[in-house]
Coordinates of C-alpha atoms in Angstrom, one line a residue:
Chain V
X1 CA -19.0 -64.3 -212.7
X2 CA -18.1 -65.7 -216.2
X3 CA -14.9 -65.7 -215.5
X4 CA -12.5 -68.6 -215.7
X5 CA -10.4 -70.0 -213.8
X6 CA -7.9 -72.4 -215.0
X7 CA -4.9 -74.0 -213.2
X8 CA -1.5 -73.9 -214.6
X9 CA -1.0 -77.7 -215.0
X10 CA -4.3 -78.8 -215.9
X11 CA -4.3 -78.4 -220.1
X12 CA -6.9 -75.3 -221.7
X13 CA -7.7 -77.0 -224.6
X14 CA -7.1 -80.5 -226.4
X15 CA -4.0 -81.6 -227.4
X16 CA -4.4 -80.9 -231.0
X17 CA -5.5 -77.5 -230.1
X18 CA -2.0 -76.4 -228.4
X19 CA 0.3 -74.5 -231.2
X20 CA 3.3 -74.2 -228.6
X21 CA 4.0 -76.0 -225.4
X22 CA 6.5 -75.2 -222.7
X23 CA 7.2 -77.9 -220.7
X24 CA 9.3 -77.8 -217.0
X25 CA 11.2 -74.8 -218.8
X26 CA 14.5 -73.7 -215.9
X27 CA 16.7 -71.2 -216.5
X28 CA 19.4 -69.4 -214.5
X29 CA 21.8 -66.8 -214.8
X30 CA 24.8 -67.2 -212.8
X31 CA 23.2 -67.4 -209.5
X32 CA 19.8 -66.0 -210.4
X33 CA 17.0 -68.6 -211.8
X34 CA 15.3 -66.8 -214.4
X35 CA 12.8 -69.3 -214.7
X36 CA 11.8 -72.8 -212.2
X37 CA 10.2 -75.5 -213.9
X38 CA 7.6 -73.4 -215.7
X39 CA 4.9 -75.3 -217.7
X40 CA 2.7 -73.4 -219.8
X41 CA 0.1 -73.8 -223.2
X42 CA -0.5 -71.5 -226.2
X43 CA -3.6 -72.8 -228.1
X44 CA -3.8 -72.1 -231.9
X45 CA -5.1 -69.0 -233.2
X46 CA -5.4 -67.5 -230.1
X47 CA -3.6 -64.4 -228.6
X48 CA -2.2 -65.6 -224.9
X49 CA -0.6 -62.7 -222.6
X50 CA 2.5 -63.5 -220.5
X51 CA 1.5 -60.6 -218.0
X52 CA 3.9 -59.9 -214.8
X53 CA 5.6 -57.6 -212.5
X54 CA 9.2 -57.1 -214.1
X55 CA 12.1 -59.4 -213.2
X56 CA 9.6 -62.2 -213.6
X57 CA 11.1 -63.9 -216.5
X58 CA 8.1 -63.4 -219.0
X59 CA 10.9 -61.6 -221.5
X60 CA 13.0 -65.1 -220.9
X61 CA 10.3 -67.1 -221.4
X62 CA 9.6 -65.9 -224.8
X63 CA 13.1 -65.5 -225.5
X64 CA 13.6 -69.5 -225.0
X65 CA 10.3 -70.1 -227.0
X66 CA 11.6 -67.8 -230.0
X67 CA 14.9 -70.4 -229.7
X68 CA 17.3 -67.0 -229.2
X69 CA 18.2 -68.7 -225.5
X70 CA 18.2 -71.8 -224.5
X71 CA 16.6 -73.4 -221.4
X72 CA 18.6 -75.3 -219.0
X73 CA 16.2 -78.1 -218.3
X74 CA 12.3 -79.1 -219.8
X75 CA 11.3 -78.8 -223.3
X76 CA 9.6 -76.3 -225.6
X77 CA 7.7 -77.5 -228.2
X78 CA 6.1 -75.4 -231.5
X79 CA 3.8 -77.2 -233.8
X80 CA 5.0 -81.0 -232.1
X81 CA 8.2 -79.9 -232.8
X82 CA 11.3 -79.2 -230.3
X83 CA 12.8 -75.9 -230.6
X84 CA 16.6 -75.4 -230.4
X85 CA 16.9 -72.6 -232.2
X86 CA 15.2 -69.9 -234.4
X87 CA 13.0 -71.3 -237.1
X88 CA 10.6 -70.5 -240.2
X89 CA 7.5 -71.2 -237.4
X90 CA 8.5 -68.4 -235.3
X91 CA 8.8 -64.3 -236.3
X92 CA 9.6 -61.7 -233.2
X93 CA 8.3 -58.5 -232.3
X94 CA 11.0 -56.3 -230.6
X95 CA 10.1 -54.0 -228.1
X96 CA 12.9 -51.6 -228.9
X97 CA 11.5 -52.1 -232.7
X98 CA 15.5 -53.4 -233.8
X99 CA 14.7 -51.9 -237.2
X100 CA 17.8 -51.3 -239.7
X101 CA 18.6 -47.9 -239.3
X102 CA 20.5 -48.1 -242.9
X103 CA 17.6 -49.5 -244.5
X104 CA 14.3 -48.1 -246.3
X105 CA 11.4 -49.5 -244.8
X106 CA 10.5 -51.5 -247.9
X107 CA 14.1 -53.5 -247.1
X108 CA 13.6 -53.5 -243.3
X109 CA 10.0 -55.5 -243.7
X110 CA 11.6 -57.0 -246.6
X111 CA 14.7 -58.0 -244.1
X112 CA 13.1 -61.2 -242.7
X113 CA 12.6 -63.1 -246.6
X114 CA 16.2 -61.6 -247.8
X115 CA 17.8 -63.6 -244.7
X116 CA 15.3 -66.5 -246.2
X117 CA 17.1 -66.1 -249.4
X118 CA 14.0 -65.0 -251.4
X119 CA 13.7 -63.3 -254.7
X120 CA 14.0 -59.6 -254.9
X121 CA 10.8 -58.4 -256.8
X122 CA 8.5 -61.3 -254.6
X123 CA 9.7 -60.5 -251.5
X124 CA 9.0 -56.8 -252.0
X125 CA 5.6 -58.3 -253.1
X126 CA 5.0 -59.3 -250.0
X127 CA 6.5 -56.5 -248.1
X128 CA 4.4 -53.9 -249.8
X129 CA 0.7 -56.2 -249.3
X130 CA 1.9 -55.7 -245.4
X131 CA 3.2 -52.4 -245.6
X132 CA -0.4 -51.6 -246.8
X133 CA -2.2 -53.9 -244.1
X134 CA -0.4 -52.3 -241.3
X135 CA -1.1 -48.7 -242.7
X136 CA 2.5 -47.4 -244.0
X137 CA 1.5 -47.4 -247.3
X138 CA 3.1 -44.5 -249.0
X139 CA 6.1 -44.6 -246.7
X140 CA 8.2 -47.5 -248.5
X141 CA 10.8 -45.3 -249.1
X142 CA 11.3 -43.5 -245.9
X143 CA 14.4 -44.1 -243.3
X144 CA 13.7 -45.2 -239.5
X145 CA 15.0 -42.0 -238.4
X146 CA 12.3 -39.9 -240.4
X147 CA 9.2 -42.3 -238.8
X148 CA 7.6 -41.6 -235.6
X149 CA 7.5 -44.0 -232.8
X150 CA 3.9 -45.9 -233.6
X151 CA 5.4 -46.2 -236.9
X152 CA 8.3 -47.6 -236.5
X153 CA 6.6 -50.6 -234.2
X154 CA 3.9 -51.0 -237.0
X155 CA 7.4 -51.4 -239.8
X156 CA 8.6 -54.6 -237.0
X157 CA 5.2 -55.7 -236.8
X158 CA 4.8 -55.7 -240.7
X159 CA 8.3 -57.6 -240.6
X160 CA 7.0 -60.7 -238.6
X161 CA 4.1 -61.0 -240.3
X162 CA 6.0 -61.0 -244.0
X163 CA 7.6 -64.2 -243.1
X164 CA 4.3 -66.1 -242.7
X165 CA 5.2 -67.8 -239.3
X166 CA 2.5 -69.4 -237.6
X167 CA 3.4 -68.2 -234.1
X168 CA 3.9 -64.5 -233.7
X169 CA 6.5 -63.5 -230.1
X170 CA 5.7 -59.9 -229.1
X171 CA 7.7 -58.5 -226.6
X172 CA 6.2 -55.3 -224.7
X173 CA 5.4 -54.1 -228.6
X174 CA 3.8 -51.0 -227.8
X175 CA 5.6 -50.2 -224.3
X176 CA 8.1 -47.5 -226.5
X177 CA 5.1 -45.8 -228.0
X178 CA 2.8 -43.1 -226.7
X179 CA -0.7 -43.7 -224.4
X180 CA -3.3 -42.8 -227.6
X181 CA -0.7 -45.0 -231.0
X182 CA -1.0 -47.6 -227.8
X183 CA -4.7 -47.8 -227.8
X184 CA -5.0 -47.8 -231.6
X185 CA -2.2 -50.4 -231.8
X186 CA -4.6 -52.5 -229.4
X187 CA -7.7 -52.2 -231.7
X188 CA -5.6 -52.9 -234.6
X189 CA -4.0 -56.6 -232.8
X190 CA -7.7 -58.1 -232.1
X191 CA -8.2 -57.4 -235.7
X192 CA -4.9 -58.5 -236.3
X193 CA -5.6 -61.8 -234.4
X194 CA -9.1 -62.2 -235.8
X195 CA -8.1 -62.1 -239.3
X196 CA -4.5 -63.7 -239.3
X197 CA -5.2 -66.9 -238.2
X198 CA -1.6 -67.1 -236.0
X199 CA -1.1 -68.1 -232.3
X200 CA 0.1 -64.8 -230.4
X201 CA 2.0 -64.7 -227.9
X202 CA 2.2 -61.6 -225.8
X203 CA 4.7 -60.0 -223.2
X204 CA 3.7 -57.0 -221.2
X205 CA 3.5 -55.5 -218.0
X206 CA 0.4 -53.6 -218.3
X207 CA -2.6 -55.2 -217.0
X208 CA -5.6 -53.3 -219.2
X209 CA -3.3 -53.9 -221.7
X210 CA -3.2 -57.4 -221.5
X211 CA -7.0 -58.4 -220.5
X212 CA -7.8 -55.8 -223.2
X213 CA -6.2 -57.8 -226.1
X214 CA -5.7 -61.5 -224.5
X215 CA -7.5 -64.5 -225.4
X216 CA -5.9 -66.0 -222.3
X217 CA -3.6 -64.3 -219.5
X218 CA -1.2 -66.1 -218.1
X219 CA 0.2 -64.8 -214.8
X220 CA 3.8 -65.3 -213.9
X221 CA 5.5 -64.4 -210.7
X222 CA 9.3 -63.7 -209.7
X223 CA 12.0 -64.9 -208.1
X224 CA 11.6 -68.1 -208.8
X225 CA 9.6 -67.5 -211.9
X226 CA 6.1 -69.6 -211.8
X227 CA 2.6 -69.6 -213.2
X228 CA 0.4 -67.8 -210.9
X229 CA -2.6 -69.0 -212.5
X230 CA -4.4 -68.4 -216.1
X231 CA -7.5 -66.6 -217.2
X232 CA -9.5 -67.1 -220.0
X233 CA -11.6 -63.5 -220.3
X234 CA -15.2 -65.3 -221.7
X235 CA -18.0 -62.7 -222.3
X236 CA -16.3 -59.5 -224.0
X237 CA -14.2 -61.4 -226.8
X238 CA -16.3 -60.4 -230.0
X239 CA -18.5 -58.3 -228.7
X240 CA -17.9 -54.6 -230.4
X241 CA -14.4 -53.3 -229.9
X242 CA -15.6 -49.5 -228.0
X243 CA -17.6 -51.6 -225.6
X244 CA -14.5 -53.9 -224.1
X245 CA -13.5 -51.3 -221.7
X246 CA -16.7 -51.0 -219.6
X247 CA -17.6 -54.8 -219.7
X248 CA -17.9 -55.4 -215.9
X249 CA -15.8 -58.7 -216.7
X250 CA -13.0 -56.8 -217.9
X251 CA -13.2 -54.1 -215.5
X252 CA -13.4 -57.5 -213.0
X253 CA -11.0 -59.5 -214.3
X254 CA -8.6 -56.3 -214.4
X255 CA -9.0 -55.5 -210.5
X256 CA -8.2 -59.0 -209.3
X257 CA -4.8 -59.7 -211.3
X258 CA -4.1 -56.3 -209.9
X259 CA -5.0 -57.5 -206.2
X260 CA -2.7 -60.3 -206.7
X261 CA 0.0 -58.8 -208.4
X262 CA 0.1 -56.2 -205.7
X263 CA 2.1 -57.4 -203.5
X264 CA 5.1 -58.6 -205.3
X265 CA 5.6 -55.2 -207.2
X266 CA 8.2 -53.4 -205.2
Chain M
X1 CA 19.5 -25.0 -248.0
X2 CA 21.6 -26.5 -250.2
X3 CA 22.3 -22.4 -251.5
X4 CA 23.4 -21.7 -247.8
X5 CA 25.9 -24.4 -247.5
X6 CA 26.9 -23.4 -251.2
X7 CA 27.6 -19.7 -249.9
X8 CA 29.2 -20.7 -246.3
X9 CA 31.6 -22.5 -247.9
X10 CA 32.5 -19.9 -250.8
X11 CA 32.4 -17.7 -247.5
X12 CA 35.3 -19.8 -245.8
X13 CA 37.0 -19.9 -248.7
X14 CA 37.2 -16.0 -249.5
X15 CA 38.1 -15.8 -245.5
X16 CA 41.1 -18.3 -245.9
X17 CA 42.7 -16.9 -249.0
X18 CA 42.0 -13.5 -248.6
X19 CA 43.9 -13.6 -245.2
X20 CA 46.3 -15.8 -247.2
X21 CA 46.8 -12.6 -249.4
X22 CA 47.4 -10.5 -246.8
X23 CA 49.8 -12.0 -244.7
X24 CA 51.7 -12.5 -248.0
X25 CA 51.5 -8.8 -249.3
X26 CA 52.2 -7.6 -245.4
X27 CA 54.6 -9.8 -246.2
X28 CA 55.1 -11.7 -243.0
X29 CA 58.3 -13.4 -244.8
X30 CA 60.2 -13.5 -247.7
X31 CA 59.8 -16.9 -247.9
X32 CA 55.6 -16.9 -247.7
X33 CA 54.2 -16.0 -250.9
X34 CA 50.9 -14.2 -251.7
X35 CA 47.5 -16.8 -252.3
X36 CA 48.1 -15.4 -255.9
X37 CA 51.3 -16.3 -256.9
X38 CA 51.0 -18.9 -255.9
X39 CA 48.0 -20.2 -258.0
X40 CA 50.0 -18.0 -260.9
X41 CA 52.5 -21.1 -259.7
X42 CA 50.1 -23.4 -260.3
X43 CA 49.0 -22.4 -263.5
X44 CA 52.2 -22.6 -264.8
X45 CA 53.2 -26.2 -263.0
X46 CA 49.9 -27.2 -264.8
X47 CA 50.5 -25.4 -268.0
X48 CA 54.2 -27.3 -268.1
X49 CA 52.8 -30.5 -266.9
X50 CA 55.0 -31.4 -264.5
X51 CA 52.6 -31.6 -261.9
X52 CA 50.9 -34.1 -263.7
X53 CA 54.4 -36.4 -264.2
X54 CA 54.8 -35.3 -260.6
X55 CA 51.9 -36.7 -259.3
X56 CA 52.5 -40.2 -261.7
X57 CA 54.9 -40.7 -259.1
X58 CA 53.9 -39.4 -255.9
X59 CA 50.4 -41.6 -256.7
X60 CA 51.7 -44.6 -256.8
X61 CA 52.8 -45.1 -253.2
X62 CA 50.1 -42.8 -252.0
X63 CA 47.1 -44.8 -253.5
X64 CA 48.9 -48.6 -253.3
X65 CA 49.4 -47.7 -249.3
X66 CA 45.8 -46.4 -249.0
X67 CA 44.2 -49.1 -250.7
X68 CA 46.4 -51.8 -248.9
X69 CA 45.8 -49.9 -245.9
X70 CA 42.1 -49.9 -246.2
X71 CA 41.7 -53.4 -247.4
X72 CA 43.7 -54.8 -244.4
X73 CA 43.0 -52.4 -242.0
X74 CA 38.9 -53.1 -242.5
X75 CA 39.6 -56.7 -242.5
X76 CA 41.6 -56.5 -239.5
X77 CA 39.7 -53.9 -237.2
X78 CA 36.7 -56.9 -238.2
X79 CA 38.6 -59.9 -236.8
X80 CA 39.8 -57.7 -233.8
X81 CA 36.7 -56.5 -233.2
X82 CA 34.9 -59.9 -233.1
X83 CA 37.4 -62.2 -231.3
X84 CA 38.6 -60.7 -227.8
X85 CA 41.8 -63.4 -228.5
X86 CA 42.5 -61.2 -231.7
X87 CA 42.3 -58.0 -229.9
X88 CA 44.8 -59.0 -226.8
X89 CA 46.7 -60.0 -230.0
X90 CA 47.1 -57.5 -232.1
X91 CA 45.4 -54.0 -230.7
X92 CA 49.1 -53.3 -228.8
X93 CA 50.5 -53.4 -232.2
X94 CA 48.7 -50.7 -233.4
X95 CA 48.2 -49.0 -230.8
X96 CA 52.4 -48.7 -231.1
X97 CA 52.4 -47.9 -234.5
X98 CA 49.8 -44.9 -234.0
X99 CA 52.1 -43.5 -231.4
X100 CA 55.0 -44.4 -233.2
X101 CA 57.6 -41.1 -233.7
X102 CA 57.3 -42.4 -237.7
X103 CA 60.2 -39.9 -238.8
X104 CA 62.7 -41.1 -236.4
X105 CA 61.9 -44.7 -237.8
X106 CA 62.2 -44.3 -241.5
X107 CA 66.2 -44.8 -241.7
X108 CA 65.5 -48.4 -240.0
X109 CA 62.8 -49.0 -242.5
X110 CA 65.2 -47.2 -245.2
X111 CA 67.6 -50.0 -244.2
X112 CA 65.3 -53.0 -244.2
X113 CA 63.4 -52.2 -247.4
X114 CA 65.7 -49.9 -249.2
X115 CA 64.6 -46.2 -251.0
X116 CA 62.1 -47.6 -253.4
X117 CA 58.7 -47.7 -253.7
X118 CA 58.4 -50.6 -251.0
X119 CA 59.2 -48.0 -248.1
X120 CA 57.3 -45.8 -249.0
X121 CA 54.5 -47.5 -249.2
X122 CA 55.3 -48.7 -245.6
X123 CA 55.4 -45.0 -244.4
X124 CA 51.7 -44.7 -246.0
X125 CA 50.5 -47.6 -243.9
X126 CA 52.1 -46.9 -240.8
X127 CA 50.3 -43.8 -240.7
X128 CA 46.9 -44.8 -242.3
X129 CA 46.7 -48.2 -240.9
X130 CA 46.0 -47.9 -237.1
X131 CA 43.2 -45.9 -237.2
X132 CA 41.4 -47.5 -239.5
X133 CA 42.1 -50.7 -237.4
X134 CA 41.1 -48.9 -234.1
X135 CA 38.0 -47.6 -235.4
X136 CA 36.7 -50.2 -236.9
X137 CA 37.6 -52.6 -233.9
X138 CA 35.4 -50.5 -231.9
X139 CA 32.8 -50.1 -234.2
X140 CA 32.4 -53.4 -234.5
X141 CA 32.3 -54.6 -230.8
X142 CA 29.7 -51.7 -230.1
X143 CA 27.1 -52.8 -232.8
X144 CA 23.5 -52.8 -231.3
X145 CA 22.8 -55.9 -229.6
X146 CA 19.3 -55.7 -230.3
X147 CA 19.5 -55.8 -234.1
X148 CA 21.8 -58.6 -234.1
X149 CA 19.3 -60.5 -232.0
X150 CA 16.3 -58.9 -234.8
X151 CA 18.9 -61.0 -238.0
X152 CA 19.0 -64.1 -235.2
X153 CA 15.3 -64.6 -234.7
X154 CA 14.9 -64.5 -238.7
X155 CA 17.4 -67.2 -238.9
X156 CA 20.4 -65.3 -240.2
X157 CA 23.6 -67.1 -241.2
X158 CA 26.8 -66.0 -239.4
X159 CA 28.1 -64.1 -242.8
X160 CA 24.6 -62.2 -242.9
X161 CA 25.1 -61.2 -239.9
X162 CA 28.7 -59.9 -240.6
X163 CA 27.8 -58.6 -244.2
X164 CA 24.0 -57.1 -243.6
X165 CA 23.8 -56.4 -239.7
X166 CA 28.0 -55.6 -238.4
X167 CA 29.6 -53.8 -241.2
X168 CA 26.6 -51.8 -242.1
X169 CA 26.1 -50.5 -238.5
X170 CA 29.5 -50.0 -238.3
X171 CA 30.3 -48.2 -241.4
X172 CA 29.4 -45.0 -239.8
X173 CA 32.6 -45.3 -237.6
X174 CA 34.6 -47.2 -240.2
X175 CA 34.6 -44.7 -242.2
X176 CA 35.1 -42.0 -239.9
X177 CA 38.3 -44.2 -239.2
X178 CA 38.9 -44.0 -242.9
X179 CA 38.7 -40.8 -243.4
X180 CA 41.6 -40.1 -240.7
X181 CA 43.1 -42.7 -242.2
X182 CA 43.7 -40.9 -245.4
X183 CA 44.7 -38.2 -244.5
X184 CA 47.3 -39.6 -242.2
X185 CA 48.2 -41.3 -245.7
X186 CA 48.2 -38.1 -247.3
X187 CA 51.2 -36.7 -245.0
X188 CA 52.7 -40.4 -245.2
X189 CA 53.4 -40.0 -248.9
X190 CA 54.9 -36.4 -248.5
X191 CA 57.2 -37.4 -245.9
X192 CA 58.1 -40.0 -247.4
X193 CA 58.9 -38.2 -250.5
X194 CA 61.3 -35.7 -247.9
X195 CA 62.6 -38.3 -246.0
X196 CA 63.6 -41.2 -248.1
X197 CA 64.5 -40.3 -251.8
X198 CA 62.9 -36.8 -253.3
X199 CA 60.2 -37.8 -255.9
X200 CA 56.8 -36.3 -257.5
X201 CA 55.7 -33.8 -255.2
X202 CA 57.8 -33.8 -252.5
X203 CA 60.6 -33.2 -255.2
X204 CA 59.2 -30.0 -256.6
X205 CA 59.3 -28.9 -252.7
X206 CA 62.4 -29.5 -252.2
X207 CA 63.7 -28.1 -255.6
X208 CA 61.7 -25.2 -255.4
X209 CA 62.7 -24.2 -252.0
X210 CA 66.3 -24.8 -252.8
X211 CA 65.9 -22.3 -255.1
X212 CA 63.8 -20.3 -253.8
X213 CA 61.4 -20.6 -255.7
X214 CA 58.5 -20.1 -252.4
X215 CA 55.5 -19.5 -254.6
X216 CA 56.2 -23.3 -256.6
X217 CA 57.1 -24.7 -253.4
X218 CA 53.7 -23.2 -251.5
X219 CA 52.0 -24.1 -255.1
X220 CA 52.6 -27.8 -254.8
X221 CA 51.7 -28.1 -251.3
X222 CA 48.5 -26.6 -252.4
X223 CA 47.7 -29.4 -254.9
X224 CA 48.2 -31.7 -252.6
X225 CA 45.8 -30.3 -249.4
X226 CA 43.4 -30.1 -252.7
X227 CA 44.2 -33.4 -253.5
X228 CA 43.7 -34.7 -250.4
X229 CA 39.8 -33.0 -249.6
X230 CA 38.8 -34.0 -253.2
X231 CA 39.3 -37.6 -251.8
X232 CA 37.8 -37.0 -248.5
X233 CA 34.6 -35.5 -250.4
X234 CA 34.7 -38.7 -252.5
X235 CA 34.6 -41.0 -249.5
X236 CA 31.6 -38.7 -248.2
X237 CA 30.0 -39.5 -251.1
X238 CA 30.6 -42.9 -250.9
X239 CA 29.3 -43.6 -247.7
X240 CA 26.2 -41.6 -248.6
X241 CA 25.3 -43.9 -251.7
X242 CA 26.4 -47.0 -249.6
X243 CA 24.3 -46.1 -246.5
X244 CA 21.9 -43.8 -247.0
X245 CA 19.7 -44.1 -244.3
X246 CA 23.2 -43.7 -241.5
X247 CA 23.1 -39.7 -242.8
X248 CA 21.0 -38.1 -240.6
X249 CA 21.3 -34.9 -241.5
X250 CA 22.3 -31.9 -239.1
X251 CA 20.6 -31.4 -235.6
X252 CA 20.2 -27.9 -236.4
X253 CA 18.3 -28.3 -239.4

């Protein structure tokens, strides 16, 4: 089997290769801890899963990285730099899509650059060059409210990516929308990853989901919060697209996260 | 569909006056005139003008106490609505004043600030205040937590927040809270103009009906229900060109 397997301490790549670095990250909340001295790498460019049954603190985990909570103890680092709070680096993908419901979409991809205090007429510029790459074009005008769910996710996707940030959070992006805008969401982020040239990092709790579009899977566990191990899928990445989900790998790789996952899903 | 809401409300309308009409020509007293004397009223308290030197007056305390009270009350439901200190603080205080039996009050306020313009201004805000307060306080606390987070992660500064994320996804409420606001204002300015010293409007009420005159009396309490839904419609409007995307339209449709 091609498959790797890596453990959590041990670094994936050289130094100079790791965009963002958790270090010995805790976290509690009252009495419950969140997360216990978790240590985890993101290499540049690549598209890592944070994959997990829920209550596991993958949500936390990105939420400390994007600088929106902070840890109690270790560090996080993005780029060699410490993160204390939310910077030009970092852009988040909501899973409830947090989209302006007052706002057209051209404004609500827009939002990110106004808050940066850019120019009107270049940051609609911008807005409309990824309002066309994410496949609204046509719809700058429209409200929330009259876009379906898929579209709506691709407006908060188109959002992060506006602000240029070299590390993109997603948190469960597509969990809100249906089975078949899920699938075409999936094709659209390996494109997405291949062309943007941004470290991904990716929350979800579906396991096809994650092997399907992951670069490397990190596996977290609950109560206390740990790195399970990571996988680095090998053969399937850039072979054709259709093909990933009968790659024995996959369909591998897919059957043992489940058979150690199993038993901590209540 | 812009015909149909056209006709239902021309439909309402011919409902409310016709019966109007009819209780009058019945008549159900001698002191309710028919929907059309009393618009002949009208016509003649326009024709005269002194509807117009009426209303020089009965403006003046009406819009003063409505502006005050919208200024204020907005900034105050904000700082309520963000500090929990603020609200302990000053929510009893409004809460009071909403529940307040306001005529019973107005020889106390009558005695403090005497029968000018100053009380009645005060009667305006007492009754148009709280409620923009209370709604806004509660529109503010209950704003989405998730798209505050959204302004957050994209590095917003606190006033962005406040300015592009709170009030915005609490206009909705606010002016909802405004809307009862004025109206309560409305009735402020007429009771003040009975209860204090008789000016503008509520003059030509109390004239008219001291002489009897019903269909001048029923004619000026017209103008000011008119009045007072013309400025309701305006604040529709308002919030419509300030929010468009908030107006969702009808379920139904």
């Amino acid at each position: 089997m091609s498959q790797i397997k890596l453990d959590a301490a041990q670094p994936v790549s050289p130094a100079s290769e790791i965009a963002v670095s958790v270090r010995n990250v805790s976290k509690n909340y009252g009495d419950v801890q969140a997360l216990k001295n978790l240590s985890l790498e993101f290499p540049r460019g690549e598209l890592t899963s944070l994959l997990g049954p829920s209550g596991c603190g993958k949500t936390t985990l990105l939420k400390i990285i994007a600088g929106l909570l902070k840890a109690d103890s270790g560090n996080v680092t993005v780029e060699g730099r410490p993160v204390t709070e939310p910077g030009p680096d970092r852009s988040f993908v909501f899973q409830d899509f947090a989209l302006l419901p007052w706002a057209s979409v051209m404004r609500n991809v827009a939002f990110g650059l106004e808050l940066r205090g850019v120019a009107k007429s270049e940051r609609e510029a911008v807005a409309e060059k990824y309002i066309r790459e994410v496949g609204l074009a046509g719809f700058e005008g429209k409200f929330p409210h009259q876009l379906s769910g898929g579209m709506r996710q691709r407006v908060g996707l188109a959002r992060a990516l506006s602000v240029d940030a070299k590390v993109l959070l997603l948190d469960e992006p597509f969990s809100a929308v249906d089975e078949q805008t899920r699938r075409k969401f999936q094709e659209d982020m390996l494109a997405l990853v291949q062309n943007e040239k941004k470290t991904f990092i990716f929350v979800t709790h579906s396991i096809e989901e994650a092997v399907y579009v992951s670069d490397q899977i990190a596996i977290l566990l609950p109560r206390p919060s740990r790195v399970l191990e990571v996988i680095r899928p090998s053969s399937f990445r850039g072979k054709i697209v259709a093909n990933i989900r009968r790659d024995p790998e996959y369909l591998d790789i897919v059957d043992n996260i489940w058979a150690s996952l199993r038993s901590y899903v209540e | 569909m812009k015909n149909r809401a056209l006709l239902l409300t021309l439909l309402s309308g011919v409902i409310v006056f016709g019966a109007w009409e009819i209780a009058g020509r019945i008549p159900i007293s001698y002191a309710f005139p028919t929907f059309l004397e009393t618009m002949a009223a009208l016509l003649v308290i326009t024709l005269d003008g002194s509807i117009f030197t009426a209303y020089a007056e009965t403006l003046q305390p009406l819009l003063l106490g409505i502006a005050i009270s919208a200024i204020v009350g907005i900034g105050m439901g904000l700082w309520v609505g963000l500090s929990a200190r603020f609200e302990w603080l000053f929510s009893p205080i409004f809460i009071v004043m909403q529940a307040a039996p306001l005529a019973a009050l107005i020889p106390l306020l009558i005695m403090v600030y005497g029968i000018g313009l100053t009380s009645k201004v005060f009667v305006v805000c007492i009754m148009a205040m709280p409620v923009i307060v209370l709604n806004t306080a509660s529109a503010v606390r209950n704003t989405p937590a998730s798209i505050k987070e959204m302004a957050t992660s994209f590095m917003a500064r606190r006033q962005d927040v406040l300015l592009k994320i709170i009030l915005p996804a609490a206009s909705p409420v606010i002016f909802s809270g405004l809307r009862l606001g004025v109206s309560a204002g409305f009735i402020g300015a007429i009771l003040s103009e009975l209860k204090i010293t008789p000016t503008g409007i509520g003059d030509i009420i109390t004239y008219s009906r001291s002489i009897s005159d019903y269909p001048t009396m029923y004619a000026a309490i017209f103008s000011i229900i008119l009045l007072a839904v013309l400025f309701l419609n305006f604040l529709e409007y308002l919030e419509n060109y300030l929010f468009e995307g908030n107006n969702r339209g009808y379920v139904s449709d």
